[in-house]
mmCIF file with all atom_site columns, C-alpha atoms in Angstrom:
data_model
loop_
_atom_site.group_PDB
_atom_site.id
_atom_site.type_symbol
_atom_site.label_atom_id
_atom_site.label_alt_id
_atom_site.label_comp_id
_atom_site.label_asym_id
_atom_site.label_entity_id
_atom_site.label_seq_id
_atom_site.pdbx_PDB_ins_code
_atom_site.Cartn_x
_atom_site.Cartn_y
_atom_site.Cartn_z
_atom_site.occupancy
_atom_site.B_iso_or_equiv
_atom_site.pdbx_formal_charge
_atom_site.auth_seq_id
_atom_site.auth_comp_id
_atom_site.auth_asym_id
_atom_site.auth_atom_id
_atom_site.pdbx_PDB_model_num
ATOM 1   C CA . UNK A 1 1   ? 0.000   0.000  0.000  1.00 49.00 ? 950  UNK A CA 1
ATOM 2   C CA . UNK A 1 2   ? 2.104   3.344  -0.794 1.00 50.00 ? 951  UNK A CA 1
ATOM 3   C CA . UNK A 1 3   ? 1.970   5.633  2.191  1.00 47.00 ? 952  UNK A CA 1
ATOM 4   C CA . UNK A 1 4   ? 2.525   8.904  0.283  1.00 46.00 ? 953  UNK A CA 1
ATOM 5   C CA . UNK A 1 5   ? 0.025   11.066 -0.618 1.00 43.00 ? 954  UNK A CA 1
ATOM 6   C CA . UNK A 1 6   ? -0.511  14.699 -2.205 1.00 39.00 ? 955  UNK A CA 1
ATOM 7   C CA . UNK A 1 7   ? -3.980  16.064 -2.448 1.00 42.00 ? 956  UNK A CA 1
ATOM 8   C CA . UNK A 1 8   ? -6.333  13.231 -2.924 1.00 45.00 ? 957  UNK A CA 1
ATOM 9   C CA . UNK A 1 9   ? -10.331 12.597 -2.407 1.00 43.00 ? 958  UNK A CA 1
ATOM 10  C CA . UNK A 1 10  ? -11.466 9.458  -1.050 1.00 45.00 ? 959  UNK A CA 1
ATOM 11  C CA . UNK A 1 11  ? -14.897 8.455  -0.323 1.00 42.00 ? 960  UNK A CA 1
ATOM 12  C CA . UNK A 1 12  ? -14.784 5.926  2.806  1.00 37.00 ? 961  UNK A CA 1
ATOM 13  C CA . UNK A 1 13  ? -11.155 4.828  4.538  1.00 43.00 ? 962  UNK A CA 1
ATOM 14  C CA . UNK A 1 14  ? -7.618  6.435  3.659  1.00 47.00 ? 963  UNK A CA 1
ATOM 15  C CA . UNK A 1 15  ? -4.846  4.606  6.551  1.00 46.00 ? 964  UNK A CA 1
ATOM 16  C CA . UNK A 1 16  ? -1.451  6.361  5.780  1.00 44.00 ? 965  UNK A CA 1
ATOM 17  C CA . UNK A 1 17  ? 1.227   9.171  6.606  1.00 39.00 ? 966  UNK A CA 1
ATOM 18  C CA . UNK A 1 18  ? 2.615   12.400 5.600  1.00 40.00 ? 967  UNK A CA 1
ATOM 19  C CA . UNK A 1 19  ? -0.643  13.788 3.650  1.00 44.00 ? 968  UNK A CA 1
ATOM 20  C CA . UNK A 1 20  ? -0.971  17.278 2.804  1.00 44.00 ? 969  UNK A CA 1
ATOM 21  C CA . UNK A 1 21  ? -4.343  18.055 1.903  1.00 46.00 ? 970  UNK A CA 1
ATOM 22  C CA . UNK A 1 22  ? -7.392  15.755 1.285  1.00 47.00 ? 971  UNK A CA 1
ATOM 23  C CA . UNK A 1 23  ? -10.783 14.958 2.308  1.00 49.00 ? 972  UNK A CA 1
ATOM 24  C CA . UNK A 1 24  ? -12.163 11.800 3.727  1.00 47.00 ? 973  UNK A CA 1
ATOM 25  C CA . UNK A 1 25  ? -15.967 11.265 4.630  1.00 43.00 ? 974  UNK A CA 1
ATOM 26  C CA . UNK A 1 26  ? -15.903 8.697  6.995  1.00 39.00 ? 975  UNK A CA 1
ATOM 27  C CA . UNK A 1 27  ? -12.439 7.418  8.625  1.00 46.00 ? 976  UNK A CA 1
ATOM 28  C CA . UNK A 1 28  ? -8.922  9.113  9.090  1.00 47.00 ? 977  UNK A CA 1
ATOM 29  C CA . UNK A 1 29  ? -5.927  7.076  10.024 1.00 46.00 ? 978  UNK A CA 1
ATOM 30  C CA . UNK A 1 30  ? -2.413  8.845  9.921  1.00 43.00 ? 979  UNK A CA 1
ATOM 31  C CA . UNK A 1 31  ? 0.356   11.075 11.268 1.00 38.00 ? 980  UNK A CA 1
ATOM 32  C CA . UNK A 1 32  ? 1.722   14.202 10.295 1.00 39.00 ? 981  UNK A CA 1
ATOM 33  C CA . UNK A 1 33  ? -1.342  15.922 8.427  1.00 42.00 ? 982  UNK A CA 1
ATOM 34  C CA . UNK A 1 34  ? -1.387  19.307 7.805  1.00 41.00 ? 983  UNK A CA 1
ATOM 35  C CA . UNK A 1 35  ? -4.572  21.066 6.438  1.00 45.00 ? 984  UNK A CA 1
ATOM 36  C CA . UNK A 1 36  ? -7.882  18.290 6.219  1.00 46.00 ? 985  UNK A CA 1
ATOM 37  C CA . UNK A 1 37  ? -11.579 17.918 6.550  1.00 49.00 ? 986  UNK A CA 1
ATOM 38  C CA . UNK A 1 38  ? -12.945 14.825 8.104  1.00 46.00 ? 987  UNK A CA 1
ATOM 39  C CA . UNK A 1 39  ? -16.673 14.411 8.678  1.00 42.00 ? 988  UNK A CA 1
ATOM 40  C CA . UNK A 1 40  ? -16.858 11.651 11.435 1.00 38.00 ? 989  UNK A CA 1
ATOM 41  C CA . UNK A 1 41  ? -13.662 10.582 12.596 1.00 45.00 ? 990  UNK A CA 1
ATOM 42  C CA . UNK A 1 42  ? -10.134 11.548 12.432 1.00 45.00 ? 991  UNK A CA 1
ATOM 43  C CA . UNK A 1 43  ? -6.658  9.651  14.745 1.00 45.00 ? 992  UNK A CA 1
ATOM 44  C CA . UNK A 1 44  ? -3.910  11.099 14.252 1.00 42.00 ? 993  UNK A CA 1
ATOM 45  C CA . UNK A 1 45  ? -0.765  13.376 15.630 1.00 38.00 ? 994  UNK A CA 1
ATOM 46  C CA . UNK A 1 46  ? 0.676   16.904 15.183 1.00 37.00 ? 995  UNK A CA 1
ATOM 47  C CA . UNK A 1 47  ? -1.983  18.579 13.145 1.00 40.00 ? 996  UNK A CA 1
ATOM 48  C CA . UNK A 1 48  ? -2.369  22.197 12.412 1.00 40.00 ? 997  UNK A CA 1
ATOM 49  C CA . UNK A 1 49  ? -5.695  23.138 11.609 1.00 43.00 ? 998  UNK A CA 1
ATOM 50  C CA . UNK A 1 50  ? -8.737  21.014 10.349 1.00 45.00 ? 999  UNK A CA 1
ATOM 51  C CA . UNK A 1 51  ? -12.271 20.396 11.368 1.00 47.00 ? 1000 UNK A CA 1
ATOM 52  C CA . UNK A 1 52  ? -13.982 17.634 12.183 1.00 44.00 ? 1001 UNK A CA 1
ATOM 53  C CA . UNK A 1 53  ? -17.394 16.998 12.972 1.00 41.00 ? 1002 UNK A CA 1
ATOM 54  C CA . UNK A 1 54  ? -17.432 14.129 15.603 1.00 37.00 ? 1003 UNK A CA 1
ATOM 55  C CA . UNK A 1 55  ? -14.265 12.605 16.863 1.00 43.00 ? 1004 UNK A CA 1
ATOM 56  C CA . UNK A 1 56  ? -11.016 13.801 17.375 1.00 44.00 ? 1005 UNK A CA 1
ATOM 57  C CA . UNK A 1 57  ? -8.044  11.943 19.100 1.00 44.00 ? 1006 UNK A CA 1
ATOM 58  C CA . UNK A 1 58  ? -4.530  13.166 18.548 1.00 41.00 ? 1007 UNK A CA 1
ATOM 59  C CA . UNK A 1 59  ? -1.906  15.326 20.333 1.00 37.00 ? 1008 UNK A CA 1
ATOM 60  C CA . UNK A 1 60  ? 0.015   18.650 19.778 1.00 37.00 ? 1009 UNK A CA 1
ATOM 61  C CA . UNK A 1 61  ? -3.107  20.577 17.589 1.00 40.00 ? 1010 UNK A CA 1
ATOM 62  C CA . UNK A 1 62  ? -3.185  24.423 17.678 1.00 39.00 ? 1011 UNK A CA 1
ATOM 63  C CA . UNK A 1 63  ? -5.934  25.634 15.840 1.00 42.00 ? 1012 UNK A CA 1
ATOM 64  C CA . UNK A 1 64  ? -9.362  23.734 15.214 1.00 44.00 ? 1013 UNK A CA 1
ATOM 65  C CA . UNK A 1 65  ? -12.866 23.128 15.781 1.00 46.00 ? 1014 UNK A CA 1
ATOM 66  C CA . UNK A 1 66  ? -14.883 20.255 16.475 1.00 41.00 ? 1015 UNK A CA 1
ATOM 67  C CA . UNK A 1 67  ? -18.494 19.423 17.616 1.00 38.00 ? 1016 UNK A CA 1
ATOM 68  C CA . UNK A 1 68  ? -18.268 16.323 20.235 1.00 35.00 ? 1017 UNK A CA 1
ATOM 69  C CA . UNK A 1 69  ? -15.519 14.875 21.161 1.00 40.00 ? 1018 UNK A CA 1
ATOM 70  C CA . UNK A 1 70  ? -11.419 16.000 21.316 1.00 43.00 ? 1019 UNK A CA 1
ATOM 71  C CA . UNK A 1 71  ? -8.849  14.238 23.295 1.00 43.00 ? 1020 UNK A CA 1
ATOM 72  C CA . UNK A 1 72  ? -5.333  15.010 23.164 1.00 39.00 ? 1021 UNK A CA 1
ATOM 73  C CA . UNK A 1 73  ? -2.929  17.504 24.586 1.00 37.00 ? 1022 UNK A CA 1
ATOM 74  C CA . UNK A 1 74  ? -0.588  20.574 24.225 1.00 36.00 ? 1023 UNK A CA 1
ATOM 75  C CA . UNK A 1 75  ? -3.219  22.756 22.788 1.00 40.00 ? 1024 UNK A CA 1
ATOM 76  C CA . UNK A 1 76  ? -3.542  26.199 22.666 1.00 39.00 ? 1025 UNK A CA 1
ATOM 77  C CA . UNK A 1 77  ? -6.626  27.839 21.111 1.00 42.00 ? 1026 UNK A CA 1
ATOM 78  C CA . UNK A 1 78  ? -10.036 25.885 20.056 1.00 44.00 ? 1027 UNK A CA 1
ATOM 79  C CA . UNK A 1 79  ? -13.799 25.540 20.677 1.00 46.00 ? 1028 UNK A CA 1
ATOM 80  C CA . UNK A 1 80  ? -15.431 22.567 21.246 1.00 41.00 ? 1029 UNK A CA 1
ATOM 81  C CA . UNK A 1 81  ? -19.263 21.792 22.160 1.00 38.00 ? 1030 UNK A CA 1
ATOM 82  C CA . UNK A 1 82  ? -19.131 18.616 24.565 1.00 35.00 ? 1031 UNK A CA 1
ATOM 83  C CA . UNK A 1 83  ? -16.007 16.819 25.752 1.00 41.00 ? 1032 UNK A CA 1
ATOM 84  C CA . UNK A 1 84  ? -12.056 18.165 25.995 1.00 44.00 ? 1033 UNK A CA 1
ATOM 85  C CA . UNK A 1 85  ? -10.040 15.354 27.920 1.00 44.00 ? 1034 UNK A CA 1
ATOM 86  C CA . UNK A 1 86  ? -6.147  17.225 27.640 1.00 40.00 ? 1035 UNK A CA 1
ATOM 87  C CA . UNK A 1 87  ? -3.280  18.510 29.719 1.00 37.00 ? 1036 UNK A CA 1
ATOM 88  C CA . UNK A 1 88  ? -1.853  21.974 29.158 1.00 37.00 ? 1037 UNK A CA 1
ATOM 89  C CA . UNK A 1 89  ? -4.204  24.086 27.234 1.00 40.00 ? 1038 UNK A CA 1
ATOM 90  C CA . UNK A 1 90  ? -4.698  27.812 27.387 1.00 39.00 ? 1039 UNK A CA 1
ATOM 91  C CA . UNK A 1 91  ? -7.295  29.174 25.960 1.00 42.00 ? 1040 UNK A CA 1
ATOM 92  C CA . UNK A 1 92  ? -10.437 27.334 25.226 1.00 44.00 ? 1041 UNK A CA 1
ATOM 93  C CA . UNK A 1 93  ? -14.762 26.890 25.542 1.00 47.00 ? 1042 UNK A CA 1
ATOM 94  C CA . UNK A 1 94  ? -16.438 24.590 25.947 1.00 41.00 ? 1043 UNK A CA 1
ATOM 95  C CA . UNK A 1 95  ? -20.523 23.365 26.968 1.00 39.00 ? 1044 UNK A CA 1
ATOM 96  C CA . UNK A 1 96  ? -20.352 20.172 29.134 1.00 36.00 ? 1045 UNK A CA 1
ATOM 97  C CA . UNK A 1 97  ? -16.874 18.967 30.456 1.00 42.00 ? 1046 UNK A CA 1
ATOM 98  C CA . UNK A 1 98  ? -13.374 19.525 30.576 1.00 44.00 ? 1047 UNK A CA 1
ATOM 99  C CA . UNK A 1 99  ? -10.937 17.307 32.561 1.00 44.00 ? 1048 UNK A CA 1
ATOM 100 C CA . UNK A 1 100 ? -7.024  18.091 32.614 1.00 40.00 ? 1049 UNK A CA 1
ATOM 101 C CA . UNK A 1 101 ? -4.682  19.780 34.262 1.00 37.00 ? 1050 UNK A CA 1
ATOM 102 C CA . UNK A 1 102 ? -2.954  23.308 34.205 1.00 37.00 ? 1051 UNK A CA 1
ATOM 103 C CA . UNK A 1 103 ? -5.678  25.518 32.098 1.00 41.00 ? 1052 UNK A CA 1
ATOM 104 C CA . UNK A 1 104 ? -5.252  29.056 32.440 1.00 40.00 ? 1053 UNK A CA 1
ATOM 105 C CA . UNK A 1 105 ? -8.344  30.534 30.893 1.00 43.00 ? 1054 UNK A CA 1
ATOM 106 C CA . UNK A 1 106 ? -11.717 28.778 29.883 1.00 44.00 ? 1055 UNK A CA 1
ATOM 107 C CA . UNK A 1 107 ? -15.267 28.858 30.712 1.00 46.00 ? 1056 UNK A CA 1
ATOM 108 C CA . UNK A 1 108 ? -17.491 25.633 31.036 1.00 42.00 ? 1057 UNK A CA 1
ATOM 109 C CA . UNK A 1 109 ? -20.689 24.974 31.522 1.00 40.00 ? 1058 UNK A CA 1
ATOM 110 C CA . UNK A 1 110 ? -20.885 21.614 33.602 1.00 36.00 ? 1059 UNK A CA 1
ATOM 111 C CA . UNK A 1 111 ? -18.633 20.091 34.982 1.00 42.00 ? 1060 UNK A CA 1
ATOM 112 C CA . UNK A 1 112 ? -14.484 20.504 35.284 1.00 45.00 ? 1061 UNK A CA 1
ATOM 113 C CA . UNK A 1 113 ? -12.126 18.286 37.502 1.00 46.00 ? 1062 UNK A CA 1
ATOM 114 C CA . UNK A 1 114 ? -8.587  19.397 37.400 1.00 40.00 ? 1063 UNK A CA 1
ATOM 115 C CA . UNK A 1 115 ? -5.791  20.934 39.553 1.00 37.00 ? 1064 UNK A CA 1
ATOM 116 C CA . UNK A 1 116 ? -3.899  23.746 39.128 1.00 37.00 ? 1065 UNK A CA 1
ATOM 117 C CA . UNK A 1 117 ? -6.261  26.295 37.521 1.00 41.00 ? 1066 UNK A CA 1
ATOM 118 C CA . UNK A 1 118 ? -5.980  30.206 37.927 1.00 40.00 ? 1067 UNK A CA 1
ATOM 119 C CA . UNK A 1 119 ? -9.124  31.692 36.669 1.00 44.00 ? 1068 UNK A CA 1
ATOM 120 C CA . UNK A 1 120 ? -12.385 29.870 35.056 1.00 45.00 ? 1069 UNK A CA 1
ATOM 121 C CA . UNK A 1 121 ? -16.246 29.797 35.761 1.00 48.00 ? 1070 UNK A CA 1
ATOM 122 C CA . UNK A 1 122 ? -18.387 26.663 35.752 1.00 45.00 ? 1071 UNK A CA 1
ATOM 123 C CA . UNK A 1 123 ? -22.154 26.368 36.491 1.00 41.00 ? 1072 UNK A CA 1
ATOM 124 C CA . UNK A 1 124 ? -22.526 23.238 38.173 1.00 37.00 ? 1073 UNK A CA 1
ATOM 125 C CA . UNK A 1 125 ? -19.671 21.185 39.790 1.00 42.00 ? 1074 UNK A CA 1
ATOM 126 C CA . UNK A 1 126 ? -15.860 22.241 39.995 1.00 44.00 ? 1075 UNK A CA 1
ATOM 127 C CA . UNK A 1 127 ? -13.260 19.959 41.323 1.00 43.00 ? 1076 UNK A CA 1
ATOM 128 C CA . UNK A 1 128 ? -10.084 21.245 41.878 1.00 38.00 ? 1077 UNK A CA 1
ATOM 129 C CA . UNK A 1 129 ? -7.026  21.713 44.660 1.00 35.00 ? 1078 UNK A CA 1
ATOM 130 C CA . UNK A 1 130 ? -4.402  25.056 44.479 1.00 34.00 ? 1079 UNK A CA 1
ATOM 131 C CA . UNK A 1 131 ? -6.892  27.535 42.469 1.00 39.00 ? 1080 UNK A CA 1
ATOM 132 C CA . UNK A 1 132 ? -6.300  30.977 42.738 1.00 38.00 ? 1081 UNK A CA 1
ATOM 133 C CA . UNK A 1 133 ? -9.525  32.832 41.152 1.00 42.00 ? 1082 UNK A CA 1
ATOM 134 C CA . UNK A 1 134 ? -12.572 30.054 40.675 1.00 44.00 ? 1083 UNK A CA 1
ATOM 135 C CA . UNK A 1 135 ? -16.692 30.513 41.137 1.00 47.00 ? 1084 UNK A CA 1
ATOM 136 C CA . UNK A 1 136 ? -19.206 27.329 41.273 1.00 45.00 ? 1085 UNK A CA 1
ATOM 137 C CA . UNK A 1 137 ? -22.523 26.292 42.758 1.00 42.00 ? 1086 UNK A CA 1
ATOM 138 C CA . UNK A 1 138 ? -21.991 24.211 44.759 1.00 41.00 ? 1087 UNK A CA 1
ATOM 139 C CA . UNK A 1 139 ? -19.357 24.244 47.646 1.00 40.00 ? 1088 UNK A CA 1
ATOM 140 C CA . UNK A 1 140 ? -16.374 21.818 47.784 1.00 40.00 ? 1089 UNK A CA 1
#
């Protein structure tokens, strides 16, 4: 199976590495991507920007968007509308839950468990230990 691509279209499954640009409607498999669009699920490491529509799992992103589901780590700037499960991001929003460790800035709506956080807002339950500037519900 050759495991270099340019810009190519497929319709269902592409399982590779070092792709530039392409589209894939179903199923992403690969590593160093740089520009994509995915519609349901995408695996992969050190990406740069690309959307995706359900499922996300990969590490070292800076700049993206997703609807469900992202799990990775190291990034910096995204939006997301249900789950973020990641270590060391900055600046970020999110609807429904967020667990990692050493966030600087976000806002939530639901739920966050994490230590090490200087300033956020959630609505409904906040876990944390060390925070400087935090507001919740319900007490600890």
């Amino acid at each position: 199976m050759t495991t270099i691509f340019n810009p190519c279209d497929v319709a269902n499954t592409v399982c590779g590495r070092r792709f530039c640009s392409f589209k894939v409607d179903n199923t992403l498999c690969g590593r160093r991507f740089h520009s994509f669009k995915v519609d349901n699920t995408l695996c992969g490491r050190r990406f740069r920007s690309f959307k995706v529509d359900n499922t996300l799992c990969g590490r070292r992103f800076r700049s993206f968007k997703m609807d469900n589901t992202l799990c990775g780590r190291r990034f910096r700037s995204f939006k997301m509308d249900n789950t973020l499960c990641g270590r060391r991001f900055r600046s970020f929003k999110m609807d429904n839950t967020l667990c990692g460790r050493r966030f600087r800035s976000f806002k939530m709506d639901n739920t966050l468990c994490g230590r090490r956080f200087r300033s956020f807002k959630v609505d409904n339950t906040l876990c944390w230990r060390r925070f400087r500037n935090h507001r919740g519900n319900k007490p600890l």
